[in-house]
mmCIF file of C-alpha atoms in Angstrom:
data_model
loop_
_atom_site.group_PDB
_atom_site.id
_atom_site.type_symbol
_atom_site.label_atom_id
_atom_site.label_comp_id
_atom_site.label_asym_id
_atom_site.label_seq_id
_atom_site.Cartn_x
_atom_site.Cartn_y
_atom_site.Cartn_z
ATOM 1 C CA ALA A 455 -17.430 -1.147 4.819
ATOM 2 C CA GLN A 456 -14.905 -3.074 4.619
ATOM 3 C CA ARG A 457 -12.189 -2.834 7.369
ATOM 4 C CA VAL A 458 -8.833 -5.154 7.677
ATOM 5 C CA THR A 459 -7.233 -5.110 10.862
ATOM 6 C CA GLN A 460 -3.550 -5.565 12.141
ATOM 7 C CA PRO A 461 -3.756 -6.419 15.652
ATOM 8 C CA GLU A 462 -0.433 -5.671 15.859
ATOM 9 C CA LYS A 463 1.793 -2.572 15.577
ATOM 10 C CA LEU A 464 5.490 -3.764 16.071
ATOM 11 C CA LEU A 465 6.640 -7.335 16.581
ATOM 12 C CA SER A 466 9.725 -8.622 18.099
ATOM 13 C CA VAL A 467 11.206 -12.289 17.063
ATOM 14 C CA PHE A 468 14.507 -14.398 17.732
ATOM 15 C CA LYS A 469 15.770 -15.233 14.136
ATOM 16 C CA GLY A 470 15.129 -18.993 13.312
ATOM 17 C CA ALA A 471 12.050 -18.514 15.245
ATOM 18 C CA PRO A 472 7.932 -18.993 13.638
ATOM 19 C CA VAL A 473 6.641 -15.632 13.202
ATOM 20 C CA GLU A 474 3.542 -15.154 12.342
ATOM 21 C CA LEU A 475 1.950 -11.851 11.753
ATOM 22 C CA LYS A 476 -1.648 -11.659 12.326
ATOM 23 C CA CYS A 477 -4.182 -10.197 9.891
ATOM 24 C CA ASN A 478 -8.712 -9.974 10.543
ATOM 25 C CA TYR A 479 -11.022 -8.256 8.100
ATOM 26 C CA SER A 480 -14.542 -7.423 7.887
ATOM 27 C CA TYR A 481 -16.453 -8.245 4.919
ATOM 28 C CA SER A 482 -19.059 -10.321 4.003
ATOM 29 C CA GLY A 483 -18.204 -11.420 0.627
ATOM 30 C CA SER A 484 -15.362 -12.974 -0.982
ATOM 31 C CA PRO A 485 -12.726 -11.554 -0.534
ATOM 32 C CA GLU A 486 -9.073 -11.141 -2.206
ATOM 33 C CA LEU A 487 -6.878 -10.909 0.168
ATOM 34 C CA PHE A 488 -3.569 -9.520 -0.179
ATOM 35 C CA TRP A 489 1.108 -9.091 1.775
ATOM 36 C CA TYR A 490 2.195 -6.625 0.933
ATOM 37 C CA VAL A 491 5.768 -5.754 2.084
ATOM 38 C CA GLN A 492 8.274 -2.673 2.839
ATOM 39 C CA TYR A 493 11.949 -3.389 3.671
ATOM 40 C CA SER A 494 13.714 -0.560 4.295
ATOM 41 C CA ARG A 495 14.272 1.670 2.613
ATOM 42 C CA GLN A 496 12.750 -0.059 -0.253
ATOM 43 C CA ARG A 497 9.785 -0.203 -2.677
ATOM 44 C CA LEU A 498 6.356 -1.528 -1.264
ATOM 45 C CA GLN A 499 6.413 -4.688 -2.681
ATOM 46 C CA LEU A 500 4.190 -7.436 -3.034
ATOM 47 C CA LEU A 501 4.233 -10.757 -1.586
ATOM 48 C CA LEU A 502 1.772 -13.239 -2.163
ATOM 49 C CA ARG A 503 -2.029 -13.464 -2.264
ATOM 50 C CA HIS A 504 -4.071 -15.827 -1.195
ATOM 51 C CA ILE A 505 -5.044 -16.707 -4.635
ATOM 52 C CA SER A 506 -2.350 -17.984 -5.491
ATOM 53 C CA ARG A 507 -1.879 -20.287 -2.639
ATOM 54 C CA GLU A 508 2.078 -19.908 -2.712
ATOM 55 C CA SER A 509 5.140 -19.699 -0.501
ATOM 56 C CA ILE A 510 7.264 -16.486 -1.362
ATOM 57 C CA LYS A 511 10.712 -16.096 0.781
ATOM 58 C CA GLY A 512 9.155 -18.841 3.208
ATOM 59 C CA PHE A 513 6.289 -17.399 3.744
ATOM 60 C CA THR A 514 2.480 -18.646 3.851
ATOM 61 C CA ALA A 515 -0.994 -17.101 4.571
ATOM 62 C CA ASP A 516 -4.150 -18.793 4.954
ATOM 63 C CA LEU A 517 -7.454 -17.580 4.153
ATOM 64 C CA ASN A 518 -9.578 -18.664 6.628
ATOM 65 C CA LYS A 519 -13.598 -17.259 6.183
ATOM 66 C CA GLY A 520 -14.831 -18.900 9.564
ATOM 67 C CA GLU A 521 -12.109 -16.603 11.191
ATOM 68 C CA THR A 522 -12.484 -14.206 8.712
ATOM 69 C CA SER A 523 -8.418 -13.879 8.786
ATOM 70 C CA PHE A 524 -5.343 -14.111 6.786
ATOM 71 C CA HIS A 525 -2.254 -14.632 9.022
ATOM 72 C CA LEU A 526 1.343 -14.468 7.713
ATOM 73 C CA LYS A 527 3.724 -17.764 9.129
ATOM 74 C CA LYS A 528 7.022 -18.177 8.606
ATOM 75 C CA PRO A 529 8.133 -21.973 9.996
ATOM 76 C CA PHE A 530 12.381 -20.021 10.803
ATOM 77 C CA ALA A 531 12.561 -15.845 10.739
ATOM 78 C CA GLN A 532 15.757 -14.312 9.390
ATOM 79 C CA GLU A 533 17.040 -11.358 9.468
ATOM 80 C CA GLU A 534 16.215 -10.242 6.273
ATOM 81 C CA ASP A 535 12.670 -10.946 7.626
ATOM 82 C CA SER A 536 12.725 -7.546 9.227
ATOM 83 C CA ALA A 537 10.307 -4.880 7.173
ATOM 84 C CA MET A 538 6.829 -3.319 8.114
ATOM 85 C CA TYR A 539 4.239 -5.799 6.788
ATOM 86 C CA TYR A 540 0.188 -5.036 5.126
ATOM 87 C CA CYS A 541 -2.033 -6.904 5.065
ATOM 88 C CA ALA A 542 -4.812 -5.355 2.171
ATOM 89 C CA LEU A 543 -7.897 -5.750 1.237
ATOM 90 C CA ILE A 544 -9.956 -5.322 -2.234
ATOM 91 C CA ARG A 545 -13.674 -6.643 -2.896
ATOM 92 C CA SER A 546 -14.360 -8.768 -5.815
ATOM 93 C CA SER A 547 -16.663 -5.883 -7.048
ATOM 94 C CA ALA A 548 -14.930 -3.344 -6.380
ATOM 95 C CA ARG A 549 -11.699 -1.917 -6.980
ATOM 96 C CA GLN A 550 -9.483 0.012 -4.246
ATOM 97 C CA LEU A 551 -7.665 -1.533 -1.737
ATOM 98 C CA THR A 552 -7.467 -1.602 1.386
ATOM 99 C CA PHE A 553 -5.273 -1.265 3.266
ATOM 100 C CA GLY A 554 -4.141 -2.306 6.871
ATOM 101 C CA SER A 555 -2.432 -0.270 9.483
ATOM 102 C CA GLY A 556 0.321 -2.400 9.531
ATOM 103 C CA THR A 557 2.762 -4.304 11.649
ATOM 104 C CA GLN A 558 6.916 -3.853 12.119
ATOM 105 C CA LEU A 559 9.147 -7.109 11.942
ATOM 106 C CA THR A 560 12.063 -6.918 13.785
ATOM 107 C CA VAL A 561 14.328 -10.061 13.851
ATOM 108 C CA LEU A 562 16.641 -10.126 16.252
ATOM 109 C CA PRO A 563 20.300 -12.697 15.795
ATOM 110 C CA ASN B 1203 11.775 0.405 -17.447
ATOM 111 C CA ALA B 1204 11.494 2.634 -15.094
ATOM 112 C CA GLY B 1205 8.795 1.125 -13.536
ATOM 113 C CA VAL B 1206 7.076 4.333 -11.472
ATOM 114 C CA THR B 1207 8.417 7.516 -10.419
ATOM 115 C CA GLN B 1208 7.955 10.126 -7.841
ATOM 116 C CA THR B 1209 8.894 13.641 -7.927
ATOM 117 C CA PRO B 1210 10.676 15.159 -6.115
ATOM 118 C CA LYS B 1211 11.247 13.193 -3.103
ATOM 119 C CA PHE B 1212 11.074 15.761 -0.229
ATOM 120 C CA GLN B 1213 8.953 18.868 0.295
ATOM 121 C CA VAL B 1214 7.990 21.666 2.632
ATOM 122 C CA LEU B 1215 5.608 23.632 2.322
ATOM 123 C CA LYS B 1216 3.980 26.713 4.503
ATOM 124 C CA THR B 1217 0.416 26.319 5.278
ATOM 125 C CA GLY B 1218 -2.001 27.275 1.968
ATOM 126 C CA GLN B 1219 0.828 26.925 -0.326
ATOM 127 C CA SER B 1220 0.238 24.056 -3.119
ATOM 128 C CA MET B 1221 2.112 22.142 -4.966
ATOM 129 C CA THR B 1222 1.441 19.296 -7.400
ATOM 130 C CA LEU B 1223 3.459 16.249 -6.494
ATOM 131 C CA GLN B 1224 4.338 13.999 -10.095
ATOM 132 C CA CYS B 1225 3.930 10.111 -10.436
ATOM 133 C CA ALA B 1226 4.835 8.345 -14.150
ATOM 134 C CA GLN B 1227 4.957 5.194 -15.139
ATOM 135 C CA ASP B 1228 6.529 3.409 -18.051
ATOM 136 C CA MET B 1229 4.666 0.607 -18.070
ATOM 137 C CA ASN B 1230 1.309 1.027 -19.296
ATOM 138 C CA HIS B 1231 -0.700 0.158 -16.142
ATOM 139 C CA GLU B 1232 -4.526 1.014 -16.801
ATOM 140 C CA TYR B 1233 -4.772 1.755 -12.936
ATOM 141 C CA MET B 1234 -2.756 3.877 -11.505
ATOM 142 C CA SER B 1235 -3.520 5.517 -6.886
ATOM 143 C CA TRP B 1236 -2.150 7.497 -5.215
ATOM 144 C CA TYR B 1237 -2.106 6.608 -0.296
ATOM 145 C CA ARG B 1238 -0.734 8.678 2.325
ATOM 146 C CA GLN B 1239 0.809 6.805 4.684
ATOM 147 C CA ASP B 1240 0.738 7.767 8.526
ATOM 148 C CA PRO B 1241 1.971 6.226 11.686
ATOM 149 C CA GLY B 1242 -0.343 3.560 13.021
ATOM 150 C CA MET B 1243 -3.470 4.479 9.802
ATOM 151 C CA GLY B 1244 -1.327 2.318 6.987
ATOM 152 C CA LEU B 1245 -1.929 3.274 3.729
ATOM 153 C CA ARG B 1246 -4.718 5.862 2.950
ATOM 154 C CA LEU B 1247 -6.453 5.477 -0.438
ATOM 155 C CA ILE B 1248 -6.736 9.653 -1.923
ATOM 156 C CA HIS B 1249 -7.692 9.584 -5.648
ATOM 157 C CA TYR B 1250 -7.530 6.828 -7.993
ATOM 158 C CA SER B 1251 -8.072 6.518 -12.542
ATOM 159 C CA VAL B 1252 -9.289 3.109 -14.241
ATOM 160 C CA GLY B 1253 -7.267 4.794 -17.859
ATOM 161 C CA ALA B 1254 -6.989 8.537 -19.703
ATOM 162 C CA GLY B 1255 -10.037 10.773 -19.026
ATOM 163 C CA ILE B 1256 -11.645 7.997 -15.384
ATOM 164 C CA THR B 1257 -10.649 9.775 -11.819
ATOM 165 C CA ASP B 1258 -12.057 8.597 -8.585
ATOM 166 C CA GLN B 1259 -12.770 9.576 -4.920
ATOM 167 C CA GLY B 1260 -10.313 7.054 -2.304
ATOM 168 C CA GLU B 1261 -11.166 7.342 1.579
ATOM 169 C CA VAL B 1262 -9.536 10.663 1.864
ATOM 170 C CA PRO B 1263 -9.948 13.522 -1.210
ATOM 171 C CA ASN B 1264 -9.859 15.935 1.042
ATOM 172 C CA GLY B 1265 -7.653 19.174 0.156
ATOM 173 C CA TYR B 1266 -6.134 16.743 -3.453
ATOM 174 C CA ASN B 1267 -6.938 17.293 -7.647
ATOM 175 C CA VAL B 1268 -6.406 14.596 -9.675
ATOM 176 C CA SER B 1269 -6.110 14.720 -13.187
ATOM 177 C CA ARG B 1270 -5.097 11.320 -16.160
ATOM 178 C CA SER B 1271 -4.711 13.532 -19.892
ATOM 179 C CA THR B 1272 -1.952 10.799 -20.586
ATOM 180 C CA THR B 1273 -1.351 7.062 -19.638
ATOM 181 C CA GLU B 1274 1.830 7.646 -17.892
ATOM 182 C CA ASP B 1275 0.636 10.079 -15.690
ATOM 183 C CA PHE B 1276 -0.979 10.738 -12.753
ATOM 184 C CA PRO B 1277 -0.447 14.081 -10.748
ATOM 185 C CA LEU B 1278 -1.521 14.603 -7.861
ATOM 186 C CA ARG B 1279 -2.128 18.494 -6.767
ATOM 187 C CA LEU B 1280 -2.696 20.456 -3.419
ATOM 188 C CA LEU B 1281 -5.210 22.778 -3.294
ATOM 189 C CA SER B 1282 -3.591 25.305 0.011
ATOM 190 C CA ALA B 1283 -1.719 22.518 2.092
ATOM 191 C CA ALA B 1284 -2.990 22.103 5.509
ATOM 192 C CA PRO B 1285 -0.436 20.711 8.801
ATOM 193 C CA SER B 1286 -2.951 17.860 8.647
ATOM 194 C CA GLN B 1287 -1.282 17.307 4.745
ATOM 195 C CA THR B 1288 1.857 16.169 6.320
ATOM 196 C CA SER B 1289 3.132 12.743 5.527
ATOM 197 C CA VAL B 1290 4.685 10.128 2.798
ATOM 198 C CA TYR B 1291 2.815 9.850 -0.472
ATOM 199 C CA PHE B 1292 3.263 6.833 -2.341
ATOM 200 C CA CYS B 1293 1.622 6.838 -5.977
ATOM 201 C CA ALA B 1294 1.128 3.017 -7.590
ATOM 202 C CA SER B 1295 0.275 1.471 -10.688
ATOM 203 C CA SER B 1296 -1.497 -1.831 -11.599
ATOM 204 C CA LEU B 1297 -2.296 -3.616 -14.430
ATOM 205 C CA TYR B 1298 -6.383 -3.202 -14.305
ATOM 206 C CA ASN B 1299 -7.277 -2.275 -11.262
ATOM 207 C CA SER B 1300 -5.973 -3.254 -8.007
ATOM 208 C CA GLY B 1301 -6.668 -6.767 -7.990
ATOM 209 C CA ASN B 1302 -3.440 -7.411 -9.593
ATOM 210 C CA GLU B 1303 -0.425 -7.059 -8.326
ATOM 211 C CA GLN B 1304 0.226 -2.537 -7.655
ATOM 212 C CA PHE B 1305 4.047 -1.871 -8.284
ATOM 213 C CA PHE B 1306 4.536 1.201 -6.480
ATOM 214 C CA GLY B 1307 6.438 4.333 -6.473
ATOM 215 C CA PRO B 1308 9.744 5.298 -4.715
ATOM 216 C CA GLY B 1309 7.423 8.471 -2.476
ATOM 217 C CA THR B 1310 7.515 11.811 -1.194
ATOM 218 C CA ARG B 1311 7.548 12.833 1.705
ATOM 219 C CA LEU B 1312 5.285 15.870 2.434
ATOM 220 C CA THR B 1313 5.099 18.319 5.130
ATOM 221 C CA VAL B 1314 3.537 20.903 5.799
ATOM 222 C CA LEU B 1315 4.580 23.940 8.535
#
Protein backbone atom coordinates (compact mmCIF):
# COMPACT_ATOMS: atom_id res chain seq x y z
CA ALA A 1 0.00 0.00 0.00
CA GLN A 2 1.13 3.54 -0.63
CA ARG A 3 2.12 5.81 2.22
CA VAL A 4 2.98 9.49 2.49
CA THR A 5 5.20 10.71 5.31
CA GLN A 6 5.62 14.31 6.39
CA PRO A 7 8.16 14.10 9.20
CA GLU A 8 7.65 17.62 10.57
CA LYS A 9 4.38 18.41 12.30
CA LEU A 10 5.47 21.99 12.99
CA LEU A 11 7.96 24.16 11.14
CA SER A 12 8.86 27.76 11.92
CA VAL A 13 11.05 30.03 9.83
CA PHE A 14 11.69 33.74 9.74
CA LYS A 15 10.39 35.95 6.96
CA GLY A 16 12.82 36.01 4.07
CA ALA A 17 14.46 32.71 5.01
CA PRO A 18 14.31 29.65 2.76
CA VAL A 19 11.76 27.02 3.64
CA GLU A 20 11.57 23.34 2.79
CA LEU A 21 8.66 21.10 3.76
CA LYS A 22 9.59 17.46 3.51
CA CYS A 23 7.49 14.75 1.95
CA ASN A 24 8.52 11.14 1.43
CA TYR A 25 6.40 8.44 -0.10
CA SER A 26 6.42 4.70 -0.42
CA TYR A 27 5.08 3.32 -3.66
CA SER A 28 6.83 1.13 -6.14
CA GLY A 29 5.04 2.35 -9.25
CA SER A 30 4.72 5.74 -10.90
CA PRO A 31 2.77 7.99 -8.57
CA GLU A 32 1.28 11.40 -9.07
CA LEU A 33 2.11 13.77 -6.23
CA PHE A 34 0.45 16.92 -5.03
CA TRP A 35 0.75 19.61 -2.42
CA TYR A 36 -2.46 20.93 -0.89
CA VAL A 37 -2.57 23.94 1.43
CA GLN A 38 -5.04 25.17 4.04
CA TYR A 39 -4.71 28.79 5.09
CA SER A 40 -6.36 29.90 8.31
CA ARG A 41 -10.14 30.05 7.94
CA GLN A 42 -9.95 28.99 4.31
CA ARG A 43 -10.68 25.80 2.47
CA LEU A 44 -8.13 23.21 1.62
CA GLN A 45 -6.91 23.90 -1.91
CA LEU A 46 -4.47 22.54 -4.43
CA LEU A 47 -1.11 24.31 -4.39
CA LEU A 48 0.75 22.38 -7.06
CA ARG A 49 1.20 18.97 -8.68
CA HIS A 50 4.38 17.42 -9.92
CA ILE A 51 3.18 16.73 -13.46
CA SER A 52 2.64 20.44 -14.04
CA ARG A 53 6.21 21.31 -13.09
CA GLU A 54 5.06 24.79 -12.23
CA SER A 55 5.83 27.34 -9.55
CA ILE A 56 2.88 28.60 -7.54
CA LYS A 57 3.25 31.51 -5.11
CA GLY A 58 7.00 31.01 -5.37
CA PHE A 59 6.82 27.38 -4.29
CA THR A 60 8.34 24.54 -6.27
CA ALA A 61 8.49 20.81 -5.70
CA ASP A 62 10.58 18.27 -7.55
CA LEU A 63 9.79 14.60 -7.65
CA ASN A 64 12.89 12.58 -6.76
CA LYS A 65 12.10 8.98 -7.57
CA GLY A 66 15.47 7.76 -6.30
CA GLU A 67 14.86 9.20 -2.85
CA THR A 68 11.05 8.82 -3.13
CA SER A 69 10.63 12.42 -2.08
CA PHE A 70 8.58 15.42 -3.17
CA HIS A 71 9.82 18.24 -0.95
CA LEU A 72 8.18 21.66 -1.20
CA LYS A 73 10.56 24.60 -1.35
CA LYS A 74 10.48 28.36 -1.40
CA PRO A 75 13.62 30.52 -1.40
CA PHE A 76 12.18 33.44 0.58
CA ALA A 77 9.30 32.73 2.94
CA GLN A 78 6.56 35.31 3.47
CA GLU A 79 4.24 35.70 6.45
CA GLU A 80 1.24 34.89 4.25
CA ASP A 81 2.75 31.45 3.61
CA SER A 82 1.82 30.45 7.14
CA ALA A 83 -0.61 27.54 6.72
CA MET A 84 -1.05 23.79 6.99
CA TYR A 85 0.52 21.95 4.09
CA TYR A 86 -0.41 18.43 3.01
CA CYS A 87 1.49 16.23 0.62
CA ALA A 88 -0.68 13.72 -1.26
CA LEU A 89 -0.18 10.80 -3.63
CA ILE A 90 -2.33 8.97 -6.13
CA ARG A 91 -1.41 5.74 -7.81
CA SER A 92 -1.58 5.83 -11.57
CA SER A 93 -4.26 3.12 -11.58
CA ALA A 94 -6.28 4.29 -8.61
CA ARG A 95 -8.81 6.98 -7.94
CA GLN A 96 -8.04 7.74 -4.30
CA LEU A 97 -5.67 10.29 -2.89
CA THR A 98 -3.54 9.36 0.10
CA PHE A 99 -2.62 12.33 2.27
CA GLY A 100 0.29 12.80 4.61
CA SER A 101 -0.28 13.98 8.17
CA GLY A 102 0.48 17.59 7.34
CA THR A 103 3.04 20.23 8.35
CA GLN A 104 1.98 23.45 10.04
CA LEU A 105 4.26 26.19 8.71
CA THR A 106 4.63 29.41 10.64
CA VAL A 107 6.56 32.28 9.12
CA LEU A 108 7.73 34.66 11.82
CA PRO A 109 8.11 38.41 11.21
CA ASN B 1 -21.02 28.98 -8.56
CA ALA B 2 -21.21 28.05 -4.89
CA GLY B 3 -18.65 25.29 -5.38
CA VAL B 4 -18.81 22.62 -2.69
CA THR B 5 -21.18 23.30 0.18
CA GLN B 6 -21.50 21.42 3.45
CA THR B 7 -24.09 21.57 6.19
CA PRO B 8 -24.08 21.87 9.12
CA LYS B 9 -20.88 23.72 10.04
CA PHE B 10 -20.94 22.46 13.61
CA GLN B 11 -22.76 19.59 15.27
CA VAL B 12 -22.77 18.02 18.72
CA LEU B 13 -24.19 14.51 19.10
CA LYS B 14 -24.65 12.10 21.94
CA THR B 15 -23.25 8.60 21.65
CA GLY B 16 -25.65 6.40 19.72
CA GLN B 17 -27.40 9.18 17.85
CA SER B 18 -27.50 9.17 14.06
CA MET B 19 -27.23 12.05 11.66
CA THR B 20 -26.49 12.98 8.08
CA LEU B 21 -23.82 15.40 6.92
CA GLN B 22 -24.87 17.08 3.71
CA CYS B 23 -22.59 17.81 0.77
CA ALA B 24 -23.50 19.36 -2.56
CA GLN B 25 -21.56 20.66 -5.55
CA ASP B 26 -22.68 22.67 -8.55
CA MET B 27 -19.71 22.06 -10.84
CA ASN B 28 -21.07 18.89 -12.47
CA HIS B 29 -18.17 16.90 -11.06
CA GLU B 30 -18.30 13.14 -11.37
CA TYR B 31 -16.02 12.33 -8.45
CA MET B 32 -16.97 13.13 -4.85
CA SER B 33 -15.40 12.03 -1.61
CA TRP B 34 -15.57 12.36 2.15
CA TYR B 35 -12.54 12.75 4.40
CA ARG B 36 -12.06 13.11 8.09
CA GLN B 37 -9.29 15.29 9.47
CA ASP B 38 -7.75 14.39 12.80
CA PRO B 39 -4.71 15.98 14.49
CA GLY B 40 -1.52 14.22 13.55
CA MET B 41 -3.26 11.95 11.07
CA GLY B 42 -3.96 14.22 8.15
CA LEU B 43 -6.97 13.54 5.96
CA ARG B 44 -8.26 10.01 5.68
CA LEU B 45 -10.69 8.91 3.01
CA ILE B 46 -14.00 7.56 4.31
CA HIS B 47 -16.04 6.91 1.15
CA TYR B 48 -15.98 8.08 -2.42
CA SER B 49 -18.14 8.05 -5.52
CA VAL B 50 -17.18 8.09 -9.19
CA GLY B 51 -20.66 9.00 -10.37
CA ALA B 52 -24.35 8.84 -9.55
CA GLY B 53 -25.30 5.41 -8.26
CA ILE B 54 -21.69 4.32 -7.65
CA THR B 55 -19.97 4.45 -4.27
CA ASP B 56 -17.00 2.69 -2.72
CA GLN B 57 -15.18 2.47 0.57
CA GLY B 58 -12.07 4.38 1.42
CA GLU B 59 -9.55 3.87 4.18
CA VAL B 60 -11.85 4.33 7.22
CA PRO B 61 -15.44 3.44 6.19
CA ASN B 62 -16.68 1.73 9.37
CA GLY B 63 -19.59 3.50 11.03
CA TYR B 64 -20.44 5.55 7.94
CA ASN B 65 -22.79 5.10 4.99
CA VAL B 66 -23.07 7.07 1.77
CA SER B 67 -25.31 7.20 -1.25
CA ARG B 68 -25.15 9.09 -4.55
CA SER B 69 -28.57 9.43 -6.09
CA THR B 70 -27.67 12.56 -8.04
CA THR B 71 -24.47 14.04 -9.46
CA GLU B 72 -24.81 17.03 -7.15
CA ASP B 73 -25.34 15.46 -3.73
CA PHE B 74 -23.24 13.08 -1.64
CA PRO B 75 -24.53 12.79 1.94
CA LEU B 76 -22.59 11.02 4.69
CA ARG B 77 -24.59 9.16 7.32
CA LEU B 78 -23.38 8.31 10.78
CA LEU B 79 -25.39 5.30 11.83
CA SER B 80 -24.71 5.29 15.58
CA ALA B 81 -22.31 8.02 16.62
CA ALA B 82 -19.31 7.17 18.78
CA PRO B 83 -16.78 9.48 20.49
CA SER B 84 -14.12 8.16 18.07
CA GLN B 85 -16.04 9.88 15.28
CA THR B 86 -15.32 13.30 16.77
CA SER B 87 -13.51 14.99 13.91
CA VAL B 88 -13.67 17.56 11.17
CA TYR B 89 -15.31 16.20 8.04
CA PHE B 90 -14.53 17.46 4.57
CA CYS B 91 -16.37 16.77 1.36
CA ALA B 92 -14.51 17.20 -1.93
CA SER B 93 -15.28 16.92 -5.61
CA SER B 94 -13.28 16.76 -8.80
CA LEU B 95 -13.94 16.41 -12.47
CA TYR B 96 -13.26 12.69 -13.01
CA ASN B 97 -11.09 11.32 -10.24
CA SER B 98 -8.92 12.45 -7.38
CA GLY B 99 -6.01 12.89 -9.79
CA ASN B 100 -7.77 16.00 -10.97
CA GLU B 101 -7.75 19.04 -8.71
CA GLN B 102 -10.06 18.38 -5.79
CA PHE B 103 -12.30 21.19 -4.58
CA PHE B 104 -13.06 21.04 -0.89
CA GLY B 105 -16.01 22.17 1.15
CA PRO B 106 -15.62 24.30 4.28
CA GLY B 107 -15.89 21.33 6.61
CA THR B 108 -18.20 20.16 9.40
CA ARG B 109 -16.86 20.04 12.93
CA LEU B 110 -18.53 17.13 14.73
CA THR B 111 -18.31 16.40 18.44
CA VAL B 112 -19.69 13.18 19.85
CA LEU B 113 -20.17 13.16 23.61
